[in-house]
Short mmCIF file of N, CA and C and ligand atoms in Angstrom, two decimals:
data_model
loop_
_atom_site.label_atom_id
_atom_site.label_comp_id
_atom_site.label_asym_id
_atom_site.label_seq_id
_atom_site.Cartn_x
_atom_site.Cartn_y
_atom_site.Cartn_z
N UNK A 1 9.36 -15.74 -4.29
CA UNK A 1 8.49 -14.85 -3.50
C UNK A 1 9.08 -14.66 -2.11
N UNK A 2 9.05 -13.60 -1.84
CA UNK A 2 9.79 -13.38 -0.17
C UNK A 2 8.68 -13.60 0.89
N UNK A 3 9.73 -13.74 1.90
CA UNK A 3 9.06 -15.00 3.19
C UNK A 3 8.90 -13.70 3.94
N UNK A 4 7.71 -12.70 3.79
CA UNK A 4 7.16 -11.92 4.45
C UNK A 4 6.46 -12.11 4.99
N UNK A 5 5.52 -11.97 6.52
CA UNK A 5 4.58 -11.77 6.98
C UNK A 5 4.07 -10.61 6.83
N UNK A 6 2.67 -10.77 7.73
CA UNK A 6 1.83 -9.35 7.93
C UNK A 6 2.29 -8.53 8.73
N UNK A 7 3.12 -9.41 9.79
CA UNK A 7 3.49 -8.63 10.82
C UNK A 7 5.40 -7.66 10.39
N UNK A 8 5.32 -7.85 8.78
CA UNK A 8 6.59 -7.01 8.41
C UNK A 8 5.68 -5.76 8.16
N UNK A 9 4.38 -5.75 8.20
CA UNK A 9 3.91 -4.61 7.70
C UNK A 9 3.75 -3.55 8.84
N UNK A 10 4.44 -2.27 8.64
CA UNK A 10 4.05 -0.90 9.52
C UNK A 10 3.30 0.06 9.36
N UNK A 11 2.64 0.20 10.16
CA UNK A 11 1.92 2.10 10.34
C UNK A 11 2.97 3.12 10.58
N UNK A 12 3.77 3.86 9.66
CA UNK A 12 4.27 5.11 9.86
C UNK A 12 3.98 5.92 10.09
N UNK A 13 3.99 6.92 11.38
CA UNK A 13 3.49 8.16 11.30
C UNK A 13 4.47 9.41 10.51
N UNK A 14 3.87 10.18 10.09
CA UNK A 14 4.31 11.27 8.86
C UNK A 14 3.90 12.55 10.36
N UNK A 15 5.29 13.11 9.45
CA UNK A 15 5.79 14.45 10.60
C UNK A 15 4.85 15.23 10.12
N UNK A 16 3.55 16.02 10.87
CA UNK A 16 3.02 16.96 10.46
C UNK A 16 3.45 18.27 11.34
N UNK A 17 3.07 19.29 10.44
CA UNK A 17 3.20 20.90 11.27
C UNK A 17 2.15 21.59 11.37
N UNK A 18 0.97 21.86 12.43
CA UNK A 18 0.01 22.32 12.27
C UNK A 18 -0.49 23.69 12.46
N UNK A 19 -1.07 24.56 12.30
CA UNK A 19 -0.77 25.57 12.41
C UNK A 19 -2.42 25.96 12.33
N UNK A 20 -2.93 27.24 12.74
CA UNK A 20 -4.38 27.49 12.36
C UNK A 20 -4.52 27.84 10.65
N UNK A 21 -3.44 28.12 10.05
CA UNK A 21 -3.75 28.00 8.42
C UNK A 21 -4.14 27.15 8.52
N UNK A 22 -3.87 25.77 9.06
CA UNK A 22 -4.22 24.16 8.05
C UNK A 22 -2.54 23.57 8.98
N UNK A 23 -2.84 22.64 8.42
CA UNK A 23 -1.78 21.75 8.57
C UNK A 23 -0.83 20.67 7.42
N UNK A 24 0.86 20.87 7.91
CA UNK A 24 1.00 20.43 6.42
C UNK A 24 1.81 19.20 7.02
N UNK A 25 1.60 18.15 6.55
CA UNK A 25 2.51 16.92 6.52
C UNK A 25 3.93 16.71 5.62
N UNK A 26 4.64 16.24 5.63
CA UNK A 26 6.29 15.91 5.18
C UNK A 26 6.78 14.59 5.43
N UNK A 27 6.90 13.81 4.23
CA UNK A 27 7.82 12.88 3.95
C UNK A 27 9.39 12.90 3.35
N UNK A 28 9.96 12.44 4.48
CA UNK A 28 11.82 12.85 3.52
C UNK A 28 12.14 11.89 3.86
N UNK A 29 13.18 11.27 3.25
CA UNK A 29 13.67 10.29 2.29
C UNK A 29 13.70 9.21 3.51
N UNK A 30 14.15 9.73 4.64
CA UNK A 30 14.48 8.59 5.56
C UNK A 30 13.26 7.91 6.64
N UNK A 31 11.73 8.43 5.79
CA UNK A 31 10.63 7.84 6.79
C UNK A 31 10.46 6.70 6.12
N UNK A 32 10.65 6.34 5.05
CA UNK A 32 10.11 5.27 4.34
C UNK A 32 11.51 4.11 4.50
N UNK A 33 11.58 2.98 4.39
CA UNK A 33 12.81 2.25 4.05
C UNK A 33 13.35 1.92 2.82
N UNK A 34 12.87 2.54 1.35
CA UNK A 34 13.46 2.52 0.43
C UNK A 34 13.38 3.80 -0.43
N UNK A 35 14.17 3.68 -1.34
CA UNK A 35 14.50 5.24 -1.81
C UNK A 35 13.05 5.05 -3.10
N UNK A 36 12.73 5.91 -3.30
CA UNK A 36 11.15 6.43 -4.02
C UNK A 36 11.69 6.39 -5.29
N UNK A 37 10.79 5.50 -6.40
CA UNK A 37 11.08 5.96 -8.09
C UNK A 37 9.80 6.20 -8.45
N UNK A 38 9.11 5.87 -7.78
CA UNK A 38 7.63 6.30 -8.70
C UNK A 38 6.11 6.81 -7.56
N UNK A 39 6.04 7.71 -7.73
CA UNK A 39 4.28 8.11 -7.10
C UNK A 39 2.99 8.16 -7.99
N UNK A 40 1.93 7.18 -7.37
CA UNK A 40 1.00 7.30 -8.19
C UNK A 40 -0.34 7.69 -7.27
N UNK A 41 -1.57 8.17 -7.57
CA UNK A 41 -2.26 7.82 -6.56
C UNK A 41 -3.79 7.20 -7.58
N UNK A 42 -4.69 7.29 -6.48
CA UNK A 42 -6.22 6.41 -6.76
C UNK A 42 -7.48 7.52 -6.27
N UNK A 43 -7.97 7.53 -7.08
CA UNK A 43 -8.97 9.16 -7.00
C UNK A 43 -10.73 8.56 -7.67
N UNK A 44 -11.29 9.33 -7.41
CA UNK A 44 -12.70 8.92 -7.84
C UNK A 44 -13.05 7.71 -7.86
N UNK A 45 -12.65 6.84 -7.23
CA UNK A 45 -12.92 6.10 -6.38
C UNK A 45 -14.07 5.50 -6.16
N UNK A 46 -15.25 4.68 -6.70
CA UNK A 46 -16.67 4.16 -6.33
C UNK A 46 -16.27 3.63 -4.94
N UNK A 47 -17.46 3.64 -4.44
CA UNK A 47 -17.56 3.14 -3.30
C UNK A 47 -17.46 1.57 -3.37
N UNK A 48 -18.02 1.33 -3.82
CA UNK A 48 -18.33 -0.28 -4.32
C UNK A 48 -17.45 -0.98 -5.35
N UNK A 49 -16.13 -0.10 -5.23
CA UNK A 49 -15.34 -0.61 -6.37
C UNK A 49 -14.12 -1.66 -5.43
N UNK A 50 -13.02 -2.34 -6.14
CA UNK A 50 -12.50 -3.33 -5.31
C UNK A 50 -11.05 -2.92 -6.31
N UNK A 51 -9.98 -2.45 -5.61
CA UNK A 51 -8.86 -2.20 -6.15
C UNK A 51 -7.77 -3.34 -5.40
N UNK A 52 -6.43 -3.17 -5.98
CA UNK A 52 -5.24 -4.15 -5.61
C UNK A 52 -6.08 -5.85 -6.40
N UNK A 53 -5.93 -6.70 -5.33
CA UNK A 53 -6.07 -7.85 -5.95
C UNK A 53 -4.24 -8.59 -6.42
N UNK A 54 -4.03 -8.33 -5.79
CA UNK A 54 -2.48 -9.05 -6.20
C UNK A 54 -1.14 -8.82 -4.96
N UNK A 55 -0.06 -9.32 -5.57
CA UNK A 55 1.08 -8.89 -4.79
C UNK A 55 2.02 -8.65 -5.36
N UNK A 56 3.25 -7.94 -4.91
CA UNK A 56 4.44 -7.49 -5.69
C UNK A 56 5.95 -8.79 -5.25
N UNK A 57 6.49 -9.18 -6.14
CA UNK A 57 7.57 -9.89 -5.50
C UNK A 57 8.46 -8.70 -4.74
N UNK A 58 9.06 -7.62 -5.40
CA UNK A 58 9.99 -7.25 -4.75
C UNK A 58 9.91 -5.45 -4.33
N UNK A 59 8.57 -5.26 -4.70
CA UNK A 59 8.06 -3.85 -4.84
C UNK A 59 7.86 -3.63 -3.56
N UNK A 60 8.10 -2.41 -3.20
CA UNK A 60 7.83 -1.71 -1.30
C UNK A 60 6.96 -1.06 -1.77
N UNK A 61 5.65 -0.51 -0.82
CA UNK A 61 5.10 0.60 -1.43
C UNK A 61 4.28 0.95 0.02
N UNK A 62 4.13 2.50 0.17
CA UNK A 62 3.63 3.33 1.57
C UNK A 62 2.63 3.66 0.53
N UNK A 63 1.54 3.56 1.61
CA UNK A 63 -0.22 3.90 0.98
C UNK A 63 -0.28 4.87 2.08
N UNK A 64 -0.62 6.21 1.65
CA UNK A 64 -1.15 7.43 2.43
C UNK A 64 -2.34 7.76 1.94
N UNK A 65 -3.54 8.03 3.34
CA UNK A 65 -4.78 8.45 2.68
C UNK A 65 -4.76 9.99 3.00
N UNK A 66 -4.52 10.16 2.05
CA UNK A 66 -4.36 12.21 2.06
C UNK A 66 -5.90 12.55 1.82
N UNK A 67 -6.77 12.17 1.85
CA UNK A 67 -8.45 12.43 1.89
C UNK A 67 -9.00 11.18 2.03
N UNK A 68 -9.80 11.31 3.15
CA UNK A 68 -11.25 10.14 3.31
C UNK A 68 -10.45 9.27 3.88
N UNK A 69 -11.10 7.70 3.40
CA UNK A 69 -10.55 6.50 4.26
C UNK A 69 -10.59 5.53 3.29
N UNK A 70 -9.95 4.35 3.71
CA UNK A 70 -10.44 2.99 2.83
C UNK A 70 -9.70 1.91 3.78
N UNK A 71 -10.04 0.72 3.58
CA UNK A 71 -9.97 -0.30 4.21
C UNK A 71 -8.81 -0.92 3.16
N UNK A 72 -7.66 -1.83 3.94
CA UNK A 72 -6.75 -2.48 3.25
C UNK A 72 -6.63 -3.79 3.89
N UNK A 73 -6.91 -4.98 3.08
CA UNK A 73 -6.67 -6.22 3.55
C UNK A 73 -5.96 -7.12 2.86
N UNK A 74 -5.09 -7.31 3.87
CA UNK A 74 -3.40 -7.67 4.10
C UNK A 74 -3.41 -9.74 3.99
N UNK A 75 -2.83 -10.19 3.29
CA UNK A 75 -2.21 -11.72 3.22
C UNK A 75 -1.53 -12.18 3.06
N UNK A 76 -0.65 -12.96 3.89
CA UNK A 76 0.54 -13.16 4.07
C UNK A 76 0.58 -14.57 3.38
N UNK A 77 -0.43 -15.60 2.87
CA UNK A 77 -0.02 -16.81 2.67
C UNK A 77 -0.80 -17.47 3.80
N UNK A 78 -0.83 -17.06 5.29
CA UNK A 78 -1.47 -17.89 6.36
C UNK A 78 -2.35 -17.24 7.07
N UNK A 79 -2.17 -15.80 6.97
CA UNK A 79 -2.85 -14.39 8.31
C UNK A 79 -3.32 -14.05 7.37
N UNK A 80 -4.26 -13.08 7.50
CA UNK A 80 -4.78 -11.79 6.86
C UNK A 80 -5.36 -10.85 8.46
N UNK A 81 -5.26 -9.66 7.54
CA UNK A 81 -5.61 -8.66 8.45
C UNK A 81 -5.77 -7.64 7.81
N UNK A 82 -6.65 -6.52 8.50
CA UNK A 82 -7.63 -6.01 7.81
C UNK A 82 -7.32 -4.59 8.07
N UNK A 83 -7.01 -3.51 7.81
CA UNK A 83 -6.30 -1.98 8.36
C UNK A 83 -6.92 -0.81 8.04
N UNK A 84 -8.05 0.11 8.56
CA UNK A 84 -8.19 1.10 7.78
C UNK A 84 -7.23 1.88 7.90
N UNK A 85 -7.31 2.70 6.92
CA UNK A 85 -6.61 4.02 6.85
C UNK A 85 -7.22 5.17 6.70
N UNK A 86 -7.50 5.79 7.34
CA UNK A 86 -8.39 7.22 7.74
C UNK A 86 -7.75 8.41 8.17
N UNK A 87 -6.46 8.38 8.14
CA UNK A 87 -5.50 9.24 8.71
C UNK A 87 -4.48 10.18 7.89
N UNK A 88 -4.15 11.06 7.65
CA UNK A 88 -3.17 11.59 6.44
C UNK A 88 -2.24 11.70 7.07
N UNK A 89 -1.86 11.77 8.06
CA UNK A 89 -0.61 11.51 8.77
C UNK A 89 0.34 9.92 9.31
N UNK A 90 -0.69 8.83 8.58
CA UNK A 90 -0.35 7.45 9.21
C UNK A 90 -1.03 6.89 8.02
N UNK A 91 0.72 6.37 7.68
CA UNK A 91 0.69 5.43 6.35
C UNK A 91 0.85 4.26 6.56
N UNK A 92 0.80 2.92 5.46
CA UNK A 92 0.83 2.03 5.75
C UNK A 92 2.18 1.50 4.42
N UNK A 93 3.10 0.79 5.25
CA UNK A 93 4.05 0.54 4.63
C UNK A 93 3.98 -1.27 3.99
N UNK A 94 4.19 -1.67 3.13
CA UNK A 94 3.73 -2.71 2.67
C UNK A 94 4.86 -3.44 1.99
N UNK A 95 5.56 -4.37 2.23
CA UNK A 95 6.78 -4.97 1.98
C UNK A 95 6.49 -5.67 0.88
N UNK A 96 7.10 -6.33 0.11
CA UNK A 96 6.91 -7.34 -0.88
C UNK A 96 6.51 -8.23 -0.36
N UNK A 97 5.66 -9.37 -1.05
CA UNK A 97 5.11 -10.73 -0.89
C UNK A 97 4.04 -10.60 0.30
N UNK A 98 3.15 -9.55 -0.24
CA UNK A 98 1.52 -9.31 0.82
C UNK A 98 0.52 -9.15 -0.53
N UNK A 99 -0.08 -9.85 -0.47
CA UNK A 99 -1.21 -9.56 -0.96
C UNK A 99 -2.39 -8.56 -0.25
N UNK A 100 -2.69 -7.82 -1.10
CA UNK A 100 -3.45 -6.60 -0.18
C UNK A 100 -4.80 -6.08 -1.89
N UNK A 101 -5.80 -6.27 -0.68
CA UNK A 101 -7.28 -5.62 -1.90
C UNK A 101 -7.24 -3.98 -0.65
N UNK A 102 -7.82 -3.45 -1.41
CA UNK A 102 -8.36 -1.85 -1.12
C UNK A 102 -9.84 -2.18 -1.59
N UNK A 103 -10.43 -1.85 -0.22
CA UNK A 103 -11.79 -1.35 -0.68
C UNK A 103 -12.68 -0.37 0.48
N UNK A 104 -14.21 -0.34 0.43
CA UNK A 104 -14.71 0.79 1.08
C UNK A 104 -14.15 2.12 0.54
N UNK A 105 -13.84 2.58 -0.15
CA UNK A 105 -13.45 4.14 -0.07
C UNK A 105 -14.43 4.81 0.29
N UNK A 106 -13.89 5.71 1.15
CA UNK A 106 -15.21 6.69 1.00
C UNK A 106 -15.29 7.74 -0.53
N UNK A 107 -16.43 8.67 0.01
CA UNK A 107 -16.49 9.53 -0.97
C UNK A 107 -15.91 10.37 -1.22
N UNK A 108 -14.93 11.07 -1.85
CA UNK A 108 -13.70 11.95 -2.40
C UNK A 108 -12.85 11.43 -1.60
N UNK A 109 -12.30 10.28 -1.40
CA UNK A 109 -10.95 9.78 -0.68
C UNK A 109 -10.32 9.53 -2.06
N UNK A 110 -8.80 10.30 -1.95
CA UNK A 110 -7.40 9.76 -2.33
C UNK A 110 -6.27 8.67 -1.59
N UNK A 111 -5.74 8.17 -1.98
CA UNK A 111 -4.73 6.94 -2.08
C UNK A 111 -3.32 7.38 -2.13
N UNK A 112 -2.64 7.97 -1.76
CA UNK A 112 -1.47 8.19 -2.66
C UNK A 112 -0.22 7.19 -2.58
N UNK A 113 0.36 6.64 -3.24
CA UNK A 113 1.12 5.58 -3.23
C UNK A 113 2.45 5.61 -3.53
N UNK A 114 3.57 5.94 -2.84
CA UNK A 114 5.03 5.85 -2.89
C UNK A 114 5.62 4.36 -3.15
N UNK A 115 6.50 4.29 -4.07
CA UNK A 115 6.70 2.94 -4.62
C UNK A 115 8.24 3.13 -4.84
N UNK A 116 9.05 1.93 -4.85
CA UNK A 116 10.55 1.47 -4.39
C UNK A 116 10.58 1.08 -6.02
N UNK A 117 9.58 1.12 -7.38
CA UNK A 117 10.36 1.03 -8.16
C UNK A 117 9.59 1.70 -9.77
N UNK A 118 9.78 1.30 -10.49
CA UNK A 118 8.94 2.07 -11.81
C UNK A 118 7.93 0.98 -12.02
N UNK A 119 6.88 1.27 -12.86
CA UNK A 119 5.75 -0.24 -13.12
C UNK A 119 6.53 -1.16 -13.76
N UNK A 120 6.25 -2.68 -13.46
CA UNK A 120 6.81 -3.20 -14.53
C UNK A 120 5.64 -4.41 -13.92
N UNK A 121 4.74 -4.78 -14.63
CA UNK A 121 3.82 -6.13 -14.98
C UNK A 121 3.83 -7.10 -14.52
N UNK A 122 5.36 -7.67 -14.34
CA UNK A 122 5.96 -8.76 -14.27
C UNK A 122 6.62 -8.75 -12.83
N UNK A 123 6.45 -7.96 -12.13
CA UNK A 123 6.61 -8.05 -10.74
C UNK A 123 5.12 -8.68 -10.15
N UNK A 124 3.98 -7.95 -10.77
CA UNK A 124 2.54 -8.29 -10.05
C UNK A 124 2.72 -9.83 -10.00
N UNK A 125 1.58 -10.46 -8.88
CA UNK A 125 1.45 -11.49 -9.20
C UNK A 125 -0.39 -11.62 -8.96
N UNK A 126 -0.74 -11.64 -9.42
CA UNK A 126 -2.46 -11.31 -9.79
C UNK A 126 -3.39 -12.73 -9.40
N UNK A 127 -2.56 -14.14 -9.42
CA UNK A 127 -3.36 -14.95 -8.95
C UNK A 127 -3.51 -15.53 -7.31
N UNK A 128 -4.45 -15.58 -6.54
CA UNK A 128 -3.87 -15.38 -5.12
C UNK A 128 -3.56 -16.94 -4.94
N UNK A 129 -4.23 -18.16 -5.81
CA UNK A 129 -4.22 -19.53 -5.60
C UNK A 129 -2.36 -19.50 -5.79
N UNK A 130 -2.06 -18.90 -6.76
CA UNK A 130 -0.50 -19.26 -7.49
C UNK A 130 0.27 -18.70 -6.13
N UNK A 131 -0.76 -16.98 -5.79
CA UNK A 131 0.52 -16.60 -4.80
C UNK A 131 0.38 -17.57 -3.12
N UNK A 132 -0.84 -18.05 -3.05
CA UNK A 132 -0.61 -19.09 -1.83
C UNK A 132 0.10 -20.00 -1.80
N UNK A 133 0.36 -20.68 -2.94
CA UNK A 133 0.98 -21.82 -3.67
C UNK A 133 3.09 -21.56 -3.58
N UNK A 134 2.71 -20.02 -3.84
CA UNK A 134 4.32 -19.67 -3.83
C UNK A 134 4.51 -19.53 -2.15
N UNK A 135 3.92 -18.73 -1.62
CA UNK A 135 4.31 -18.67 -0.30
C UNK A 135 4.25 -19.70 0.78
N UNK A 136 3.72 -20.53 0.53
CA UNK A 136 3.24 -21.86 1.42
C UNK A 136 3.79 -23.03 1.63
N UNK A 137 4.91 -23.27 0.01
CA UNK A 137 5.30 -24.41 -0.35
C UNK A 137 6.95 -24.11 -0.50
P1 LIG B 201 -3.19 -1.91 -10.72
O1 LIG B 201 -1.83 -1.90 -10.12
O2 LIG B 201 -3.82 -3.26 -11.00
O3 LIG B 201 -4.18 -1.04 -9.82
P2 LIG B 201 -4.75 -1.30 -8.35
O4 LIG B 201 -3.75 -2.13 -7.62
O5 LIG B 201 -4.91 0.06 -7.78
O6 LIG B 201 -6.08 -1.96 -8.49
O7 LIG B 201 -3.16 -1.03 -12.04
C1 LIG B 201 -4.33 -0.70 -12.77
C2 LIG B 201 -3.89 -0.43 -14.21
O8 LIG B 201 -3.01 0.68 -14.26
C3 LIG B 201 -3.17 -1.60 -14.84
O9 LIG B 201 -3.58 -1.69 -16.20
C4 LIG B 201 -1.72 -1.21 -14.79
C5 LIG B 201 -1.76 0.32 -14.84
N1 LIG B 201 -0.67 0.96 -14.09
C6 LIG B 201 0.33 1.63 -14.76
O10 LIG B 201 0.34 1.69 -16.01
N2 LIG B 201 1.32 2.24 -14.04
C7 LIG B 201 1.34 2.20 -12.69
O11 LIG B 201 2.28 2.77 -12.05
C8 LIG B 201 0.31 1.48 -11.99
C9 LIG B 201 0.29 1.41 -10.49
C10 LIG B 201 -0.68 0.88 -12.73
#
């Protein structure tokens, strides 16, 4: 498990162009620190629902809230900290070895999630006792 803190974790701001049409935001290749294999996002959303619950050993992944908000809370093994995201222009970049839950969504908030690799199961690590256990010892 990598010897990450919370404090490896960043708020990126995303280049927007605004205009009285609307305004459009842009991610290219060099805002993020790893090259992109997979986008997924998180939609319909209960309010009262509780997403993440785990950590990635070696997975990067930028959480953009392109609608609404949600709360992300961050664990390093010793810290936690707590981040909304309410912004479509300011993502949150998330290194390997953080445990992070998503919750609060609001109502019609999206998630969208840029990821450093394809799914694979066996990266998650889903128990937080095992992942304190890895990071601590
Ligand atoms: P999970 O990563 O646990 O979701 P969250 O962190 O948002 O709570 O994934 C939920 C389910 O979706 C789980 O069965 C795995 C599956 N899944 C994929 O098949 N591909 C993917 O890219 C992702 C992110 C999840």
């Amino acid at each position: 498990m990598k010897n990450t803190t919370i404090s490896d974790l960043k708020i990126i701001q995303i280049d927007k162009i605004k205009e009285e049409r609307g305004t459009l935001s842009v991610i290219e290749k060099d805002v993020v620190p790893f090259q992109l294999k997979r986008v997924y996002y998180l939609y319909d959303v209960p309010s009262d629902a509780y997403r993440g619950g785990h950590a990635h050993k070696e997975l990067y992944q930028f959480l953009i809230p392109v609608s609404g908000s949600f709360d992300v809370i961050l664990n390093d093994g010793y810290n936690t900290k707590t981040i909304t995201l309410n912004k479509p222009d300011k993502g949150l970049l998330i290194v390997p070895g953080i445990w992070r839950e998503l919750e609060n969504f609001s109502s019609g908030s999206v998630c969208l999630v840029l990821a450093s690799e394809v799914y694979d199961e066996d990266d998650y690590i889903r128990d937080f006792e095992l992942f304190k256990t890895l990071k601590t010892t």
